[in-house]
Amino acid sequence: MSISNNERKAIVKICEAIKEHKNFLLTTHQLPDGDGLGCELAFLRILKKLGKNVVVMNEMPSSKIYSFLPGYSEIFTPDSYSKEILTPDVSIFFDCSTKQRVGKVVSFIKDSLLINIDHHTGNSFFGDINLVCEKRSSVGEICFFIASRLACIDKDIAECLYVSILTDTGSFRYNFNSETLSVITRLLKTGINPEEIADNVYNNNPVETLLLLGHALVNLQFDPEFHIAWTILNQSIFKKTKAAEQDSEIVIDILRTIEKTDFVFLVKERETEIKFSLRSRKRCNVRKIAEYFGGGGHDNAAGFSLKNIPLDEAVRKFLRYLRENKDSLCADGLTKV
Ligand code: 5GP
Ligand code: MN
């Protein structure tokens, strides 16, 4: 397996920092996904094995579908954490393009050494040590190389890293290459059971999530002129179905399966902001659209939030932007219906 010189240098620095320090805080972005969560839980176990004090803290709880992962029940939120537990010497951010992506957790990192491990294009290199590999499928794939160097991969760690890679490649549908599969081969050799993991991740949806999905699909909207589709989930539907936002990823995953669409988007009304999730096919770069609105992500999966704006107005504003920029949104413009 090949790692670049830059990757190797950063990995060596990270391993040295791990050896030199005792107290670690691990975190990932708001609404943690399988990638960020898998890396945190892999490192929770790695660092414990090395005799370190370690806490995982995320601003928001993650989906319960990941509760089968070792260490899941040990994750703190800022509310469940008390300061006496640990003052970090080192804070490791997984899957965050900027420091702000972790939300309120920022106030807990104090003046600790900051390690930034990510794979987003446009990462702001906010760390004291930055390991940013845009070509890697997932942060889990990157973390495999650190865990290998520390010589401590076991079945539990492999399971966490496997979930990172599995979920960030959409079950090996996009964004991976032969390098990724070499890492997967190494993880499988620890004895993890990919069938069981897939069953846990994909066949474990709370019924509330399916009710939310039903609503999202009944209210699916299409642009009459271009191949764009979207749906909106307001606060009342979250309340009515009792679905948790962290369990709603299936909605955008299903939207992106619609034939011929250049891109699809999901709008969610949160208490204090309107969140947009964008997904596209290769020729259409949704990261650039998200960046225009102050967000970010990957070329084909990105997001942003608008604050201080009602739901209807936010949707109108976004649709207006799309119409005004229809020629530059995709290579060769948007496809006509
Ligand atoms: P999702 O739509 O699932 O929330 O996010 C898709 C991708 O876009 C992920 O890589 C996520 O980290 C990124 N993303 C989503 N929302 C934001 C945002 O507000 N700011 C930035 N920088 N990235 C975002
Ligand atoms: Mn990721």
mmCIF file of C-alpha atoms and ligand atoms in Angstrom:
data_model
loop_
_atom_site.group_PDB
_atom_site.id
_atom_site.type_symbol
_atom_site.label_atom_id
_atom_site.label_comp_id
_atom_site.label_asym_id
_atom_site.label_seq_id
_atom_site.Cartn_x
_atom_site.Cartn_y
_atom_site.Cartn_z
ATOM 1 C CA MET A 1 0.000 0.000 0.000
ATOM 2 C CA SER A 2 1.378 3.379 -0.873
ATOM 3 C CA ILE A 3 1.304 6.451 1.292
ATOM 4 C CA SER A 4 2.723 9.755 0.097
ATOM 5 C CA ASN A 5 5.706 11.472 1.756
ATOM 6 C CA ASN A 6 3.457 14.209 3.132
ATOM 7 C CA GLU A 7 1.085 11.661 4.605
ATOM 8 C CA ARG A 8 3.986 9.739 6.156
ATOM 9 C CA LYS A 9 5.497 12.869 7.725
ATOM 10 C CA ALA A 10 2.202 13.851 9.357
ATOM 11 C CA ILE A 11 1.561 10.265 10.511
ATOM 12 C CA VAL A 12 5.008 10.146 12.169
ATOM 13 C CA LYS A 13 4.286 13.456 13.941
ATOM 14 C CA ILE A 14 0.907 12.215 15.131
ATOM 15 C CA CYS A 15 2.417 8.991 16.499
ATOM 16 C CA GLU A 16 5.100 11.014 18.309
ATOM 17 C CA ALA A 17 2.455 13.317 19.804
ATOM 18 C CA ILE A 18 0.508 10.280 20.971
ATOM 19 C CA LYS A 19 3.598 8.791 22.625
ATOM 20 C CA GLU A 20 4.565 12.077 24.319
ATOM 21 C CA HIS A 21 1.198 13.026 25.839
ATOM 22 C CA LYS A 22 -1.211 11.528 28.324
ATOM 23 C CA ASN A 23 -4.672 13.170 28.043
ATOM 24 C CA PHE A 24 -6.663 13.111 24.805
ATOM 25 C CA LEU A 25 -9.959 14.530 23.594
ATOM 26 C CA LEU A 26 -11.439 13.078 20.409
ATOM 27 C CA THR A 27 -14.170 14.798 18.426
ATOM 28 C CA THR A 28 -15.927 15.042 15.078
ATOM 29 C CA HIS A 29 -18.401 17.325 13.307
ATOM 30 C CA GLN A 30 -21.955 18.159 14.381
ATOM 31 C CA LEU A 31 -24.382 15.322 13.583
ATOM 32 C CA PRO A 32 -21.583 12.732 13.631
ATOM 33 C CA ASP A 33 -21.684 10.284 10.731
ATOM 34 C CA GLY A 34 -20.235 6.776 10.463
ATOM 35 C CA ASP A 35 -16.859 8.052 9.313
ATOM 36 C CA GLY A 36 -16.178 10.504 12.145
ATOM 37 C CA LEU A 37 -17.708 8.209 14.738
ATOM 38 C CA GLY A 38 -15.810 5.114 13.551
ATOM 39 C CA CYS A 39 -12.507 7.016 13.782
ATOM 40 C CA GLU A 40 -13.259 8.348 17.257
ATOM 41 C CA LEU A 41 -14.158 4.921 18.584
ATOM 42 C CA ALA A 42 -11.146 3.312 16.905
ATOM 43 C CA PHE A 43 -8.893 5.892 18.567
ATOM 44 C CA LEU A 44 -10.692 5.591 21.892
ATOM 45 C CA ARG A 45 -9.581 1.955 21.949
ATOM 46 C CA ILE A 46 -6.123 2.582 20.461
ATOM 47 C CA LEU A 47 -5.318 5.242 23.055
ATOM 48 C CA LYS A 48 -6.676 3.184 25.947
ATOM 49 C CA LYS A 49 -4.520 0.259 24.817
ATOM 50 C CA LEU A 50 -1.532 2.615 24.945
ATOM 51 C CA GLY A 51 -2.421 3.528 28.538
ATOM 52 C CA LYS A 52 -3.705 7.042 27.808
ATOM 53 C CA ASN A 53 -6.599 8.959 29.373
ATOM 54 C CA VAL A 54 -9.106 9.633 26.648
ATOM 55 C CA VAL A 55 -12.590 11.085 26.175
ATOM 56 C CA VAL A 56 -14.770 11.292 23.094
ATOM 57 C CA MET A 57 -17.029 14.338 22.953
ATOM 58 C CA ASN A 58 -19.420 15.379 20.199
ATOM 59 C CA GLU A 59 -21.817 18.296 20.185
ATOM 60 C CA MET A 60 -24.737 16.062 19.272
ATOM 61 C CA PRO A 61 -25.537 12.399 19.871
ATOM 62 C CA SER A 62 -25.044 10.079 16.909
ATOM 63 C CA SER A 63 -27.532 7.690 15.396
ATOM 64 C CA LYS A 64 -28.312 4.649 17.556
ATOM 65 C CA ILE A 65 -27.664 2.405 14.579
ATOM 66 C CA TYR A 66 -23.992 2.717 15.545
ATOM 67 C CA SER A 67 -24.611 1.578 19.119
ATOM 68 C CA PHE A 68 -23.168 -1.868 18.287
ATOM 69 C CA LEU A 69 -19.708 -0.294 17.946
ATOM 70 C CA PRO A 70 -17.359 -0.794 20.900
ATOM 71 C CA GLY A 71 -17.160 2.360 23.032
ATOM 72 C CA TYR A 72 -20.382 3.944 21.700
ATOM 73 C CA SER A 73 -21.891 4.249 25.195
ATOM 74 C CA GLU A 74 -18.833 6.177 26.439
ATOM 75 C CA ILE A 75 -19.348 9.212 24.173
ATOM 76 C CA PHE A 76 -19.939 12.520 25.953
ATOM 77 C CA THR A 77 -21.855 15.567 24.804
ATOM 78 C CA PRO A 78 -20.972 18.992 26.266
ATOM 79 C CA ASP A 79 -23.993 18.625 28.592
ATOM 80 C CA SER A 80 -23.054 15.201 29.940
ATOM 81 C CA TYR A 81 -19.399 16.146 30.472
ATOM 82 C CA SER A 82 -17.939 17.564 33.667
ATOM 83 C CA LYS A 83 -14.657 19.454 33.519
ATOM 84 C CA GLU A 84 -12.965 17.382 36.246
ATOM 85 C CA ILE A 85 -12.979 14.330 33.967
ATOM 86 C CA LEU A 86 -10.035 15.415 31.825
ATOM 87 C CA THR A 87 -8.151 18.477 30.577
ATOM 88 C CA PRO A 88 -6.771 17.495 27.189
ATOM 89 C CA ASP A 89 -3.091 17.815 26.243
ATOM 90 C CA VAL A 90 -4.056 16.797 22.709
ATOM 91 C CA SER A 91 -7.350 17.187 20.833
ATOM 92 C CA ILE A 92 -7.901 15.160 17.687
ATOM 93 C CA PHE A 93 -10.499 16.374 15.172
ATOM 94 C CA PHE A 94 -11.760 13.773 12.690
ATOM 95 C CA ASP A 95 -13.548 14.569 9.414
ATOM 96 C CA CYS A 96 -13.758 18.345 10.017
ATOM 97 C CA SER A 97 -12.911 20.833 7.264
ATOM 98 C CA THR A 98 -12.804 23.679 9.800
ATOM 99 C CA LYS A 99 -12.392 23.905 13.570
ATOM 100 C CA GLN A 100 -15.916 25.322 13.898
ATOM 101 C CA ARG A 101 -17.484 22.128 12.525
ATOM 102 C CA VAL A 102 -17.350 20.577 16.009
ATOM 103 C CA GLY A 103 -19.623 23.330 17.378
ATOM 104 C CA LYS A 104 -19.639 23.743 21.151
ATOM 105 C CA VAL A 105 -16.862 21.181 21.686
ATOM 106 C CA VAL A 106 -14.379 23.917 20.656
ATOM 107 C CA SER A 107 -14.653 25.439 24.120
ATOM 108 C CA PHE A 108 -13.334 22.205 25.716
ATOM 109 C CA ILE A 109 -10.093 21.913 23.753
ATOM 110 C CA LYS A 110 -8.446 24.839 25.618
ATOM 111 C CA ASP A 111 -4.806 25.247 24.548
ATOM 112 C CA SER A 112 -4.241 21.561 23.755
ATOM 113 C CA LEU A 113 -2.167 20.453 20.781
ATOM 114 C CA LEU A 114 -4.603 20.246 17.903
ATOM 115 C CA ILE A 115 -4.471 17.360 15.424
ATOM 116 C CA ASN A 116 -6.603 17.664 12.275
ATOM 117 C CA ILE A 117 -7.254 14.425 10.361
ATOM 118 C CA ASP A 118 -9.532 14.912 7.368
ATOM 119 C CA HIS A 119 -10.241 14.225 3.694
ATOM 120 C CA HIS A 120 -12.267 17.300 2.637
ATOM 121 C CA THR A 121 -11.103 19.481 -0.238
ATOM 122 C CA GLY A 122 -10.668 22.992 1.126
ATOM 123 C CA ASN A 123 -9.761 21.913 4.688
ATOM 124 C CA SER A 124 -8.531 25.050 6.456
ATOM 125 C CA PHE A 125 -5.454 23.320 7.999
ATOM 126 C CA PHE A 126 -6.504 24.560 11.432
ATOM 127 C CA GLY A 127 -4.399 22.013 13.342
ATOM 128 C CA ASP A 128 -0.930 22.134 14.846
ATOM 129 C CA ILE A 129 -0.535 18.871 12.939
ATOM 130 C CA ASN A 130 -2.607 18.429 9.765
ATOM 131 C CA LEU A 131 -3.122 15.096 8.040
ATOM 132 C CA VAL A 132 -5.448 15.998 5.175
ATOM 133 C CA CYS A 133 -5.700 13.490 2.334
ATOM 134 C CA GLU A 134 -8.312 14.583 -0.204
ATOM 135 C CA LYS A 135 -7.904 11.436 -2.271
ATOM 136 C CA ARG A 136 -8.751 9.062 0.556
ATOM 137 C CA SER A 137 -12.250 7.570 0.685
ATOM 138 C CA SER A 138 -12.746 8.375 4.332
ATOM 139 C CA VAL A 139 -10.929 9.455 7.445
ATOM 140 C CA GLY A 140 -11.195 5.813 8.492
ATOM 141 C CA GLU A 141 -8.908 4.856 5.603
ATOM 142 C CA ILE A 142 -6.363 7.462 6.766
ATOM 143 C CA CYS A 143 -6.622 6.357 10.396
ATOM 144 C CA PHE A 144 -5.834 2.784 9.379
ATOM 145 C CA PHE A 145 -2.282 3.902 8.533
ATOM 146 C CA ILE A 146 -1.835 5.555 11.942
ATOM 147 C CA ALA A 147 -3.217 2.515 13.752
ATOM 148 C CA SER A 148 -0.902 0.278 11.684
ATOM 149 C CA ARG A 149 2.128 2.329 12.609
ATOM 150 C CA LEU A 150 1.151 2.135 16.276
ATOM 151 C CA ALA A 151 0.865 -1.640 15.771
ATOM 152 C CA CYS A 152 -2.343 -1.967 17.709
ATOM 153 C CA ILE A 153 -5.082 -2.949 15.281
ATOM 154 C CA ASP A 154 -7.383 -5.560 16.783
ATOM 155 C CA LYS A 155 -10.836 -6.778 15.802
ATOM 156 C CA ASP A 156 -12.693 -3.980 17.634
ATOM 157 C CA ILE A 157 -10.539 -1.249 16.083
ATOM 158 C CA ALA A 158 -10.899 -2.871 12.664
ATOM 159 C CA GLU A 159 -14.678 -2.924 13.055
ATOM 160 C CA CYS A 160 -14.768 0.815 13.797
ATOM 161 C CA LEU A 161 -12.517 1.663 10.836
ATOM 162 C CA TYR A 162 -14.501 -0.659 8.564
ATOM 163 C CA VAL A 163 -17.708 1.225 9.457
ATOM 164 C CA SER A 164 -15.982 4.532 8.618
ATOM 165 C CA ILE A 165 -15.016 3.310 5.169
ATOM 166 C CA LEU A 166 -18.257 1.426 4.519
ATOM 167 C CA THR A 167 -20.481 4.417 5.278
ATOM 168 C CA ASP A 168 -18.361 7.118 3.602
ATOM 169 C CA THR A 169 -18.216 5.134 0.346
ATOM 170 C CA GLY A 170 -21.979 4.503 0.401
ATOM 171 C CA SER A 171 -21.266 0.777 0.796
ATOM 172 C CA PHE A 172 -18.525 0.873 -1.819
ATOM 173 C CA ARG A 173 -20.582 2.680 -4.455
ATOM 174 C CA TYR A 174 -18.480 5.843 -4.746
ATOM 175 C CA ASN A 175 -15.293 7.595 -3.720
ATOM 176 C CA PHE A 176 -13.009 4.586 -3.314
ATOM 177 C CA ASN A 177 -10.155 2.947 -5.184
ATOM 178 C CA SER A 178 -7.877 -0.064 -5.033
ATOM 179 C CA GLU A 179 -5.980 1.484 -2.081
ATOM 180 C CA THR A 180 -9.226 1.571 -0.132
ATOM 181 C CA LEU A 181 -9.830 -2.076 -0.899
ATOM 182 C CA SER A 182 -6.291 -2.980 0.222
ATOM 183 C CA VAL A 183 -7.092 -1.375 3.572
ATOM 184 C CA ILE A 184 -10.397 -3.282 3.685
ATOM 185 C CA THR A 185 -8.531 -6.540 3.036
ATOM 186 C CA ARG A 186 -6.267 -5.849 6.012
ATOM 187 C CA LEU A 187 -9.251 -5.023 8.222
ATOM 188 C CA LEU A 188 -11.104 -8.187 7.193
ATOM 189 C CA LYS A 189 -8.076 -10.269 8.139
ATOM 190 C CA THR A 190 -8.688 -9.394 11.811
ATOM 191 C CA GLY A 191 -11.818 -11.554 11.655
ATOM 192 C CA ILE A 192 -14.529 -8.869 11.547
ATOM 193 C CA ASN A 193 -17.808 -9.953 10.014
ATOM 194 C CA PRO A 194 -18.836 -7.608 7.144
ATOM 195 C CA GLU A 195 -22.270 -9.190 6.781
ATOM 196 C CA GLU A 196 -23.101 -8.659 10.417
ATOM 197 C CA ILE A 197 -21.770 -5.079 10.306
ATOM 198 C CA ALA A 198 -23.850 -4.275 7.205
ATOM 199 C CA ASP A 199 -26.905 -5.742 8.905
ATOM 200 C CA ASN A 200 -26.280 -3.527 11.946
ATOM 201 C CA VAL A 201 -25.753 -0.389 9.883
ATOM 202 C CA TYR A 202 -28.367 -0.784 7.153
ATOM 203 C CA ASN A 203 -31.122 -3.027 8.515
ATOM 204 C CA ASN A 204 -31.560 -1.370 11.838
ATOM 205 C CA ASN A 205 -33.636 1.746 11.164
ATOM 206 C CA PRO A 206 -36.033 2.929 13.858
ATOM 207 C CA VAL A 207 -39.599 2.810 12.535
ATOM 208 C CA GLU A 208 -39.797 6.589 13.131
ATOM 209 C CA THR A 209 -37.100 7.038 10.487
ATOM 210 C CA LEU A 210 -39.181 5.161 7.936
ATOM 211 C CA LEU A 211 -42.209 7.331 8.754
ATOM 212 C CA LEU A 212 -40.042 10.395 8.177
ATOM 213 C CA LEU A 213 -38.815 8.939 4.893
ATOM 214 C CA GLY A 214 -42.425 8.294 3.851
ATOM 215 C CA HIS A 215 -43.277 11.935 4.416
ATOM 216 C CA ALA A 216 -40.144 13.068 2.572
ATOM 217 C CA LEU A 217 -41.038 10.961 -0.473
ATOM 218 C CA VAL A 218 -44.726 11.910 -0.564
ATOM 219 C CA ASN A 219 -43.611 15.531 -0.685
ATOM 220 C CA LEU A 220 -40.865 15.067 -3.244
ATOM 221 C CA GLN A 221 -40.544 18.018 -5.633
ATOM 222 C CA PHE A 222 -39.044 18.265 -9.094
ATOM 223 C CA ASP A 223 -37.922 21.270 -11.052
ATOM 224 C CA PRO A 224 -40.070 21.481 -14.200
ATOM 225 C CA GLU A 225 -37.142 22.637 -16.324
ATOM 226 C CA PHE A 226 -34.038 20.886 -14.965
ATOM 227 C CA HIS A 227 -33.165 17.502 -13.458
ATOM 228 C CA ILE A 228 -33.188 18.643 -9.841
ATOM 229 C CA ALA A 229 -35.263 17.081 -7.058
ATOM 230 C CA TRP A 230 -35.695 18.003 -3.416
ATOM 231 C CA THR A 231 -37.803 17.546 -0.343
ATOM 232 C CA ILE A 232 -38.383 19.483 2.843
ATOM 233 C CA LEU A 233 -38.638 18.249 6.428
ATOM 234 C CA ASN A 234 -40.079 20.841 8.775
ATOM 235 C CA GLN A 235 -40.064 20.818 12.577
ATOM 236 C CA SER A 236 -43.653 19.622 12.789
ATOM 237 C CA ILE A 237 -42.895 16.455 10.798
ATOM 238 C CA PHE A 238 -39.939 15.663 13.044
ATOM 239 C CA LYS A 239 -42.282 16.092 16.031
ATOM 240 C CA LYS A 240 -45.119 14.109 14.429
ATOM 241 C CA THR A 241 -42.970 11.132 13.439
ATOM 242 C CA LYS A 242 -40.723 11.423 16.537
ATOM 243 C CA ALA A 243 -37.760 10.770 14.223
ATOM 244 C CA ALA A 244 -34.358 12.042 15.310
ATOM 245 C CA GLU A 245 -32.388 14.178 12.876
ATOM 246 C CA GLN A 246 -29.325 11.962 13.342
ATOM 247 C CA ASP A 247 -31.401 9.066 11.962
ATOM 248 C CA SER A 248 -32.488 10.943 8.818
ATOM 249 C CA GLU A 249 -29.502 10.262 6.533
ATOM 250 C CA ILE A 250 -31.499 7.613 4.693
ATOM 251 C CA VAL A 251 -33.669 10.388 3.203
ATOM 252 C CA ILE A 252 -30.892 12.021 1.181
ATOM 253 C CA ASP A 253 -29.464 8.574 0.358
ATOM 254 C CA ILE A 254 -32.784 7.597 -1.246
ATOM 255 C CA LEU A 255 -33.166 10.956 -3.036
ATOM 256 C CA ARG A 256 -29.807 10.515 -4.713
ATOM 257 C CA THR A 257 -31.020 7.280 -6.332
ATOM 258 C CA ILE A 258 -33.451 9.154 -8.628
ATOM 259 C CA GLU A 259 -32.570 8.571 -12.263
ATOM 260 C CA LYS A 260 -30.904 11.296 -14.343
ATOM 261 C CA THR A 261 -30.883 13.986 -11.637
ATOM 262 C CA ASP A 262 -27.925 16.387 -11.798
ATOM 263 C CA PHE A 263 -28.364 16.949 -8.117
ATOM 264 C CA VAL A 264 -30.802 16.498 -5.272
ATOM 265 C CA PHE A 265 -31.181 18.342 -2.014
ATOM 266 C CA LEU A 266 -32.846 17.934 1.346
ATOM 267 C CA VAL A 267 -33.925 20.896 3.462
ATOM 268 C CA LYS A 268 -34.341 20.389 7.204
ATOM 269 C CA GLU A 269 -35.822 22.920 9.563
ATOM 270 C CA ARG A 270 -33.828 22.970 12.787
ATOM 271 C CA GLU A 271 -34.661 25.002 15.862
ATOM 272 C CA THR A 272 -32.216 27.766 15.069
ATOM 273 C CA GLU A 273 -31.308 27.280 11.407
ATOM 274 C CA ILE A 274 -32.244 25.753 8.067
ATOM 275 C CA LYS A 275 -29.912 22.941 7.025
ATOM 276 C CA PHE A 276 -29.362 21.995 3.363
ATOM 277 C CA SER A 277 -27.829 18.660 2.304
ATOM 278 C CA LEU A 278 -26.753 18.421 -1.353
ATOM 279 C CA ARG A 279 -25.819 15.338 -3.410
ATOM 280 C CA SER A 280 -24.842 15.212 -7.075
ATOM 281 C CA ARG A 281 -23.491 13.166 -9.923
ATOM 282 C CA LYS A 282 -19.871 13.610 -10.982
ATOM 283 C CA ARG A 283 -20.311 16.464 -13.467
ATOM 284 C CA CYS A 284 -22.006 18.716 -10.947
ATOM 285 C CA ASN A 285 -19.968 20.146 -8.066
ATOM 286 C CA VAL A 286 -22.196 20.748 -5.053
ATOM 287 C CA ARG A 287 -19.264 21.651 -2.805
ATOM 288 C CA LYS A 288 -18.916 24.930 -4.683
ATOM 289 C CA ILE A 289 -22.626 25.644 -4.248
ATOM 290 C CA ALA A 290 -22.400 24.868 -0.509
ATOM 291 C CA GLU A 291 -19.300 27.060 -0.157
ATOM 292 C CA TYR A 292 -21.173 29.993 -1.731
ATOM 293 C CA PHE A 293 -23.664 29.710 1.150
ATOM 294 C CA GLY A 294 -20.920 29.404 3.793
ATOM 295 C CA GLY A 295 -20.827 25.589 4.020
ATOM 296 C CA GLY A 296 -18.628 22.943 2.436
ATOM 297 C CA GLY A 297 -18.136 19.231 1.930
ATOM 298 C CA HIS A 298 -17.092 17.054 -0.991
ATOM 299 C CA ASP A 299 -17.605 17.638 -4.715
ATOM 300 C CA ASN A 300 -20.629 15.306 -4.780
ATOM 301 C CA ALA A 301 -21.856 15.524 -1.164
ATOM 302 C CA ALA A 302 -21.965 18.845 0.630
ATOM 303 C CA GLY A 303 -24.055 20.943 2.987
ATOM 304 C CA PHE A 304 -24.646 24.339 4.528
ATOM 305 C CA SER A 305 -26.957 26.084 6.995
ATOM 306 C CA LEU A 306 -28.822 29.386 6.797
ATOM 307 C CA LYS A 307 -29.561 31.219 10.027
ATOM 308 C CA ASN A 308 -32.234 33.807 10.874
ATOM 309 C CA ILE A 309 -34.452 32.953 7.924
ATOM 310 C CA PRO A 310 -37.823 31.189 7.781
ATOM 311 C CA LEU A 311 -37.982 27.799 6.036
ATOM 312 C CA ASP A 312 -40.012 28.922 2.973
ATOM 313 C CA GLU A 313 -37.791 31.901 2.386
ATOM 314 C CA ALA A 314 -34.612 29.801 2.654
ATOM 315 C CA VAL A 315 -35.932 27.374 0.018
ATOM 316 C CA ARG A 316 -36.984 30.258 -2.290
ATOM 317 C CA LYS A 317 -33.573 31.897 -1.863
ATOM 318 C CA PHE A 318 -31.788 28.679 -2.800
ATOM 319 C CA LEU A 319 -34.027 27.976 -5.818
ATOM 320 C CA ARG A 320 -33.515 31.564 -7.006
ATOM 321 C CA TYR A 321 -29.748 31.079 -6.757
ATOM 322 C CA LEU A 322 -29.969 27.847 -8.770
ATOM 323 C CA ARG A 323 -32.017 29.523 -11.528
ATOM 324 C CA GLU A 324 -29.714 32.539 -11.698
ATOM 325 C CA ASN A 325 -26.638 30.283 -11.913
ATOM 326 C CA LYS A 326 -28.043 27.451 -14.021
ATOM 327 C CA ASP A 327 -25.277 27.716 -16.632
ATOM 328 C CA SER A 328 -22.369 27.423 -14.211
ATOM 329 C CA LEU A 329 -23.658 24.886 -11.646
ATOM 330 C CA CYS A 330 -22.642 21.788 -13.628
ATOM 331 C CA ALA A 331 -20.039 21.179 -16.302
ATOM 332 C CA ASP A 332 -21.988 22.088 -19.520
ATOM 333 C CA GLY A 333 -24.855 23.561 -17.457
ATOM 334 C CA LEU A 334 -27.860 21.816 -15.907
ATOM 335 C CA THR A 335 -29.531 19.103 -17.986
ATOM 336 C CA LYS A 336 -32.913 20.162 -19.426
ATOM 337 C CA VAL A 337 -35.907 17.937 -18.700
HETATM 338 P P1 5GP B 1 -24.495 16.196 5.134
HETATM 339 O O1 5GP B 1 -25.341 16.696 4.025
HETATM 340 O O2 5GP B 1 -24.559 14.718 5.259
HETATM 341 O O3 5GP B 1 -24.684 16.927 6.421
HETATM 342 O O4 5GP B 1 -22.988 16.536 4.737
HETATM 343 C C1 5GP B 1 -22.399 16.155 3.527
HETATM 344 C C2 5GP B 1 -20.950 16.607 3.504
HETATM 345 O O5 5GP B 1 -20.900 18.028 3.591
HETATM 346 C C3 5GP B 1 -20.111 16.092 4.679
HETATM 347 O O6 5GP B 1 -18.793 15.881 4.219
HETATM 348 C C4 5GP B 1 -20.165 17.236 5.668
HETATM 349 O O7 5GP B 1 -19.033 17.242 6.486
HETATM 350 C C5 5GP B 1 -20.224 18.459 4.765
HETATM 351 N N1 5GP B 1 -21.022 19.547 5.360
HETATM 352 C C6 5GP B 1 -22.341 19.504 5.676
HETATM 353 N N2 5GP B 1 -22.758 20.673 6.217
HETATM 354 C C7 5GP B 1 -21.662 21.478 6.247
HETATM 355 C C8 5GP B 1 -21.430 22.815 6.710
HETATM 356 O O8 5GP B 1 -22.327 23.521 7.180
HETATM 357 N N3 5GP B 1 -20.150 23.289 6.579
HETATM 358 C C9 5GP B 1 -19.146 22.543 6.033
HETATM 359 N N4 5GP B 1 -17.921 23.076 5.947
HETATM 360 N N5 5GP B 1 -19.329 21.276 5.603
HETATM 361 C C10 5GP B 1 -20.564 20.747 5.694
HETATM 362 MN MN MN B 2 -15.750 11.597 5.895
#
